[in-house]
Tab-separated table of C-alpha atoms in Angstrom:
chain	number	residue	atom	x	y	z
E	180	MET	CA	80.532	75.251	95.686
E	181	ARG	CA	81.274	78.422	97.660
E	182	ILE	CA	80.672	81.704	95.841
E	183	MET	CA	82.592	84.917	96.504
E	184	ARG	CA	82.729	88.462	95.207
E	185	ALA	CA	85.653	89.154	92.867
E	186	ALA	CA	87.062	91.586	90.291
E	187	TYR	CA	88.056	89.724	87.153
E	188	ALA	CA	88.889	89.937	83.478
E	189	SER	CA	85.864	88.695	81.566
E	190	ARG	CA	87.296	89.617	78.164
E	191	PHE	CA	90.134	91.675	76.689
E	192	ASP	CA	90.097	95.253	75.451
E	193	ALA	CA	93.443	96.659	74.342
E	194	ASP	CA	92.075	100.174	73.844
E	195	ASN	CA	89.867	100.454	76.928
E	196	PRO	CA	90.976	97.944	79.556
E	197	LEU	CA	88.457	99.217	82.098
E	198	ALA	CA	85.673	97.965	79.828
E	199	ALA	CA	86.992	94.410	80.219
E	200	LEU	CA	86.722	94.505	84.020
E	201	THR	CA	83.805	92.710	85.678
E	202	VAL	CA	82.917	92.759	89.370
E	203	GLY	CA	80.656	89.905	90.350
E	204	ASP	CA	80.354	86.457	91.881
E	205	ARG	CA	82.926	83.753	91.166
E	206	PRO	CA	83.542	80.264	92.580
E	207	GLU	CA	86.098	80.104	95.352
E	208	PRO	CA	89.416	78.921	93.838
E	209	ALA	CA	90.150	75.212	94.158
E	210	HIS	CA	93.316	73.737	95.649
E	211	PRO	CA	95.385	72.104	92.867
E	212	GLU	CA	97.672	70.439	95.441
E	213	ASP	CA	97.293	69.220	99.021
E	214	ASP	CA	99.664	71.895	100.378
E	215	TRP	CA	97.432	74.770	99.226
E	216	VAL	CA	95.312	76.788	101.659
E	217	THR	CA	92.638	79.473	101.388
E	218	VAL	CA	93.365	82.969	102.708
E	219	GLN	CA	90.612	85.394	103.699
E	220	VAL	CA	91.777	88.622	102.042
E	221	ARG	CA	91.824	91.792	104.170
E	222	ALA	CA	93.661	94.130	101.793
E	223	SER	CA	95.162	94.062	98.322
E	224	SER	CA	96.763	96.585	95.988
E	225	LEU	CA	96.620	97.180	92.266
E	226	ASN	CA	99.504	96.997	89.804
E	227	HIS	CA	99.797	97.985	86.168
E	228	HIS	CA	100.024	94.228	85.580
E	229	ASP	CA	96.268	94.187	86.239
E	230	LEU	CA	95.628	96.692	83.450
E	231	TRP	CA	97.885	94.754	81.069
E	232	SER	CA	95.889	91.611	81.873
E	233	LEU	CA	92.662	93.400	80.940
E	234	LYS	CA	94.333	94.349	77.655
E	235	GLY	CA	95.106	90.682	76.982
E	236	VAL	CA	98.858	90.795	77.620
E	237	GLY	CA	100.030	87.503	79.118
E	238	LEU	CA	96.591	85.901	79.107
E	239	ALA	CA	94.692	83.860	76.524
E	240	ASP	CA	90.952	83.567	75.956
E	241	ALA	CA	90.992	80.029	77.345
E	242	GLN	CA	92.147	81.381	80.743
E	243	LEU	CA	89.121	83.637	81.152
E	244	PRO	CA	87.517	84.537	83.418
E	245	MET	CA	90.626	85.370	85.470
E	246	ILE	CA	90.454	87.017	88.884
E	247	LEU	CA	92.960	89.861	88.905
E	248	GLY	CA	95.378	90.936	91.623
E	249	CYS	CA	98.878	89.915	92.708
E	250	ASP	CA	99.130	91.392	96.206
E	251	ALA	CA	97.258	90.451	99.364
E	252	VAL	CA	97.330	90.480	103.126
E	253	GLY	CA	94.835	88.321	104.945
E	254	THR	CA	94.103	85.619	107.477
E	255	ASP	CA	95.152	81.992	107.026
E	256	PRO	CA	92.990	79.007	108.123
E	257	ASP	CA	94.655	79.058	111.562
E	258	GLY	CA	93.776	82.715	112.141
E	259	ASN	CA	97.276	84.075	111.526
E	260	GLU	CA	97.761	87.426	109.785
E	261	VAL	CA	99.823	86.759	106.681
E	262	VAL	CA	101.328	88.434	103.636
E	263	VAL	CA	100.907	86.494	100.392
E	264	TYR	CA	104.010	85.919	98.269
E	265	SER	CA	102.537	85.780	94.786
E	266	VAL	CA	105.187	83.898	92.767
E	267	LEU	CA	104.281	80.250	92.180
E	268	PRO	CA	106.150	77.393	90.471
E	269	THR	CA	104.474	76.911	87.081
E	270	PRO	CA	105.984	74.149	84.916
E	271	GLY	CA	103.906	75.120	81.876
E	272	ASP	CA	105.242	78.692	81.846
E	273	PRO	CA	108.499	79.402	79.934
E	274	ARG	CA	109.818	81.232	83.018
E	275	GLY	CA	109.143	78.214	85.215
E	276	VAL	CA	107.109	80.463	87.512
E	277	SER	CA	104.139	82.799	87.302
E	278	ILE	CA	102.436	85.290	89.560
E	279	LEU	CA	98.890	85.143	90.807
E	280	SER	CA	96.343	86.201	88.149
E	281	GLU	CA	98.416	84.681	85.322
E	282	HIS	CA	97.886	80.910	85.610
E	283	TYR	CA	96.183	80.902	89.021
E	284	GLN	CA	93.290	83.053	90.212
E	285	GLY	CA	94.350	86.342	91.816
E	286	THR	CA	93.803	88.277	95.012
E	287	LEU	CA	91.051	90.764	94.125
E	288	ALA	CA	88.418	88.621	95.766
E	289	GLU	CA	87.090	87.703	99.169
E	290	ARG	CA	89.423	84.697	99.262
E	291	VAL	CA	92.515	83.461	97.418
E	292	ALA	CA	94.129	80.011	97.277
E	293	VAL	CA	97.930	79.678	97.477
E	294	PRO	CA	100.535	77.143	98.631
E	295	ARG	CA	101.029	77.365	102.395
E	296	ALA	CA	104.741	78.025	101.755
E	297	ASN	CA	103.750	81.316	100.083
E	298	LEU	CA	102.462	82.796	103.351
E	299	LEU	CA	104.737	85.089	105.382
E	300	PRO	CA	103.880	86.501	108.825
E	301	LEU	CA	102.617	90.085	108.875
E	302	PRO	CA	105.142	91.991	111.045
E	303	SER	CA	103.814	93.918	114.010
E	304	GLY	CA	103.703	97.620	113.265
E	305	LEU	CA	102.724	97.172	109.606
E	306	SER	CA	99.060	97.623	108.779
E	307	ALA	CA	97.323	95.312	106.346
E	308	THR	CA	96.817	98.134	103.842
E	309	ASP	CA	100.504	99.116	103.988
E	310	ALA	CA	101.801	95.547	103.754
E	311	ALA	CA	99.525	94.848	100.785
E	312	CYS	CA	101.649	97.283	98.757
E	313	LEU	CA	104.853	95.326	99.236
E	314	PRO	CA	104.787	91.886	97.525
E	315	THR	CA	104.930	93.108	93.902
E	316	ALA	CA	105.968	96.738	93.291
E	317	TRP	CA	107.958	97.239	96.470
E	318	LEU	CA	109.549	93.797	96.287
E	319	THR	CA	110.599	94.515	92.697
E	320	ALA	CA	112.129	97.848	93.764
E	321	TRP	CA	113.888	96.223	96.742
E	322	ARG	CA	115.463	93.567	94.514
E	323	MET	CA	116.426	96.197	91.918
E	324	LEU	CA	118.285	98.206	94.524
E	325	THR	CA	119.817	95.467	96.665
E	326	THR	CA	120.320	92.114	94.973
E	327	ARG	CA	120.672	93.301	91.371
E	328	GLY	CA	121.789	96.910	91.787
E	329	ARG	CA	124.154	96.199	94.701
E	330	VAL	CA	123.350	99.632	96.069
E	331	ALA	CA	125.388	98.884	99.194
E	332	ASP	CA	128.490	99.300	97.005
E	333	GLY	CA	127.432	102.776	95.858
E	334	GLU	CA	126.205	106.111	97.132
E	335	SER	CA	123.832	107.432	94.475
E	336	VAL	CA	120.718	106.294	92.623
E	337	LEU	CA	118.701	107.603	89.678
E	338	VAL	CA	115.040	106.552	89.472
E	339	GLN	CA	113.389	107.195	86.131
E	340	GLY	CA	109.710	108.113	85.942
E	341	ALA	CA	108.886	108.317	89.632
E	342	GLY	CA	105.166	108.298	90.340
E	343	GLY	CA	104.333	104.696	89.513
E	344	GLY	CA	104.420	101.953	92.114
E	345	VAL	CA	107.890	100.496	91.484
E	346	ALA	CA	109.639	103.805	90.838
E	347	THR	CA	108.108	105.529	93.863
E	348	ALA	CA	109.038	102.537	96.020
E	349	ALA	CA	112.622	102.786	94.734
E	350	VAL	CA	112.753	106.450	95.749
E	351	ALA	CA	111.461	105.788	99.264
E	352	LEU	CA	113.688	102.742	99.781
E	353	GLY	CA	116.774	104.431	98.324
E	354	VAL	CA	116.358	107.342	100.730
E	355	ALA	CA	115.759	104.967	103.654
E	356	LEU	CA	118.957	103.104	102.710
E	357	GLY	CA	120.861	106.366	103.069
E	358	LYS	CA	121.650	106.961	99.399
E	359	ARG	CA	121.550	110.157	97.382
E	360	VAL	CA	118.486	109.687	95.212
E	361	TYR	CA	117.644	111.561	92.015
E	362	ALA	CA	114.272	110.981	90.393
E	363	THR	CA	112.640	112.220	87.205
E	364	SER	CA	109.028	112.982	86.402
E	365	ARG	CA	107.256	114.920	83.661
E	366	ASP	CA	104.696	116.202	86.160
E	367	ALA	CA	105.607	119.227	88.317
E	368	GLY	CA	103.219	118.143	91.064
E	369	LYS	CA	104.796	114.700	91.213
E	370	ARG	CA	108.261	116.264	91.351
E	371	GLU	CA	107.151	118.155	94.456
E	372	ARG	CA	105.972	114.929	96.062
E	373	ILE	CA	109.218	113.174	95.082
E	374	ALA	CA	111.198	115.954	96.760
E	375	ALA	CA	109.062	115.538	99.876
E	376	LEU	CA	110.236	111.924	100.041
E	377	GLY	CA	113.839	113.135	100.307
E	378	ALA	CA	114.980	112.811	96.684
E	379	THR	CA	116.253	115.438	94.260
E	380	ALA	CA	113.476	115.790	91.694
E	381	LEU	CA	114.344	116.551	88.078
E	382	GLU	CA	112.646	116.882	84.735
E	383	PRO	CA	113.176	113.944	82.345
E	384	GLY	CA	116.526	114.164	80.598
E	385	ALA	CA	117.937	116.772	82.990
E	386	ARG	CA	121.660	116.759	83.708
E	387	LEU	CA	122.409	115.282	87.126
E	388	PRO	CA	124.883	116.862	89.585
E	389	GLU	CA	126.848	113.600	89.442
E	390	ARG	CA	126.889	110.286	87.650
E	391	VAL	CA	125.151	107.614	89.678
E	392	ASP	CA	126.053	104.098	90.767
E	393	VAL	CA	122.602	102.545	90.224
E	394	VAL	CA	119.830	103.427	87.776
E	395	VAL	CA	116.296	102.123	88.358
E	396	GLU	CA	114.717	101.883	84.910
E	397	THR	CA	111.046	101.043	84.381
E	398	VAL	CA	110.236	103.556	81.630
E	399	GLY	CA	112.220	102.141	78.720
E	400	ALA	CA	112.656	103.790	75.348
E	401	ALA	CA	111.897	107.354	76.447
E	402	THR	CA	114.538	107.449	79.203
E	403	PHE	CA	117.111	104.773	78.423
E	404	ASP	CA	119.637	107.051	76.680
E	405	HIS	CA	119.468	109.397	79.682
E	406	SER	CA	120.036	106.407	81.966
E	407	LEU	CA	123.178	105.498	80.021
E	408	LYS	CA	124.500	109.077	80.086
E	409	SER	CA	123.793	109.392	83.823
E	410	ALA	CA	125.621	106.201	84.806
E	411	ALA	CA	129.012	106.327	86.498
E	412	PRO	CA	131.820	103.967	85.447
E	413	MET	CA	130.874	100.367	86.324
E	414	ALA	CA	127.343	101.419	87.293
E	415	ARG	CA	124.360	99.078	87.230
E	416	ILE	CA	121.284	99.922	85.141
E	417	VAL	CA	118.530	97.677	86.441
E	418	VAL	CA	115.488	97.208	84.203
E	419	ALA	CA	112.096	95.974	85.409
E	420	GLY	CA	109.726	97.600	82.947
E	421	ALA	CA	109.339	99.424	79.653
E	422	THR	CA	106.147	101.458	79.869
E	423	SER	CA	107.240	103.839	77.079
E	424	GLY	CA	108.495	101.107	74.740
E	425	HIS	CA	110.766	98.081	74.906
E	426	LEU	CA	113.107	98.794	71.970
E	427	PRO	CA	115.354	101.739	72.944
E	428	ALA	CA	118.461	102.667	70.983
E	429	VAL	CA	121.481	101.609	73.050
E	430	ASN	CA	124.877	103.274	72.635
E	431	LEU	CA	127.076	100.211	72.961
E	432	ARG	CA	130.259	102.289	72.957
E	433	ARG	CA	129.134	103.908	76.175
E	434	VAL	CA	128.253	100.495	77.616
E	435	PHE	CA	131.707	99.015	77.075
E	436	ALA	CA	133.739	102.206	77.582
E	437	MET	CA	132.090	102.872	80.948
E	438	GLN	CA	131.920	99.129	81.756
E	439	LEU	CA	128.214	99.375	82.522
E	440	GLU	CA	126.010	96.492	83.597
E	441	ILE	CA	122.482	96.297	82.185
E	442	LEU	CA	120.498	93.911	84.373
E	443	GLY	CA	116.964	92.622	84.056
E	444	THR	CA	114.821	91.637	86.994
E	445	SER	CA	111.255	90.897	88.006
E	446	MET	CA	109.659	90.434	91.412
E	447	GLY	CA	111.893	88.777	94.038
E	448	THR	CA	112.351	85.752	96.281
E	449	PRO	CA	110.515	84.856	99.506
E	450	ASP	CA	113.691	85.688	101.452
E	451	GLU	CA	113.847	89.112	99.807
E	452	LEU	CA	110.210	89.770	100.701
E	453	THR	CA	110.975	88.728	104.286
E	454	GLU	CA	113.921	91.171	104.293
E	455	LEU	CA	111.739	93.948	102.881
E	456	LEU	CA	108.980	93.403	105.453
E	457	ALA	CA	111.534	93.455	108.272
E	458	PHE	CA	113.270	96.556	106.862
E	459	CYS	CA	110.024	98.495	106.589
E	460	ALA	CA	108.933	97.483	110.089
E	461	GLU	CA	112.309	98.199	111.716
E	462	HIS	CA	112.998	101.506	109.953
E	463	GLU	CA	109.366	102.669	109.992
E	464	VAL	CA	109.300	102.910	106.202
E	465	ARG	CA	105.733	103.047	104.974
E	466	PRO	CA	104.612	102.618	101.380
E	467	VAL	CA	103.565	105.655	99.400
E	468	VAL	CA	99.804	105.175	99.167
E	469	ASP	CA	97.877	107.128	96.555
E	470	SER	CA	94.467	106.094	97.873
E	471	VAL	CA	92.643	103.392	99.818
E	472	VAL	CA	89.414	102.288	98.143
E	473	PRO	CA	86.822	99.907	99.631
E	474	PHE	CA	86.318	96.684	97.709
E	475	SER	CA	82.730	97.747	97.072
E	476	ARG	CA	84.234	100.431	94.793
E	477	VAL	CA	87.027	98.366	93.268
E	478	ALA	CA	86.116	99.585	89.767
E	479	ASP	CA	86.950	103.113	90.952
E	480	ALA	CA	90.348	101.839	92.093
E	481	PHE	CA	91.041	100.549	88.592
E	482	ALA	CA	89.962	103.881	87.098
E	483	ARG	CA	92.355	105.682	89.450
E	484	LEU	CA	95.256	103.430	88.475
E	485	HIS	CA	94.437	103.972	84.799
E	486	SER	CA	94.616	107.759	85.194
E	487	ASP	CA	97.798	109.808	84.830
E	488	GLU	CA	97.247	111.278	88.279
E	489	VAL	CA	98.190	108.275	90.410
E	490	PHE	CA	101.206	108.657	92.737
E	491	GLY	CA	102.177	105.544	94.647
E	492	LYS	CA	99.956	102.558	95.290
E	493	VAL	CA	96.194	102.194	94.955
E	494	VAL	CA	95.066	99.948	97.829
E	495	VAL	CA	91.818	98.006	98.108
E	496	ASP	CA	90.326	97.492	101.580
E	497	HIS	CA	88.423	94.199	101.521
E	498	THR	CA	86.871	94.793	104.939
E	499	SER	CA	84.679	97.637	103.679
């Protein structure tokens, strides 16, 4: 049995998720089917999903220990540089699918096992550390804007709570797509960084200069009424998170009077990830990276993600 270094959930701690993180040796993941391969990981990135896993959300005791991590770029058995698409068919899951680190061991390790069909070529011009940001947060933002939000049919976008991975990706992608982007943040420093990306930065709840065609909503209860009030007639409010609470009050009269669409989404398809990789390479769009941390200090990367100071993606370099 081959042993590898990994960062994994060894238990759950709802109050202090960092205390449930262990960095140590784990067996290399097995191949449940013949079409699976092992990827040598070069870079990965963290998501809030990893912190939720440490809190025990979406995992049961029987699944422990679980290697964390959804995103990875690495080298396949033939020596090709690849981006890992982390959504896998999972018959036992009510959704029919799961992402790495839910039912199957994740990417925060020296090696990860995935179906060969889940490997996409790393485009030239994209570094491993940049591409490692894309398969979860940036893919979610891309799908929110394009497939679900139909941003091509509109001119303006509101992104609530910019600073986190998905919201910051939505700002950068919305600007790159040529849209007028408004983004909110409670933090003055983050508003400055949002403005530097080309968006109009606003305090939460501020009145917008116009009603927008697409709202990117990952905050939930704290911002949802503002999202409704900021939406133009027939606008799309696309929801992919609820960090401030999942039970907002919804003014249904505004929903039907303005003919609004409230759409849920999560992750994206392999074709959408291929589109995103090509878009970023062609238009020289690079992910907003908060910090790059060597795998030898992966616990520090988790602490950074857990802080209120993070802006963009926390990347783990597995080569150092």
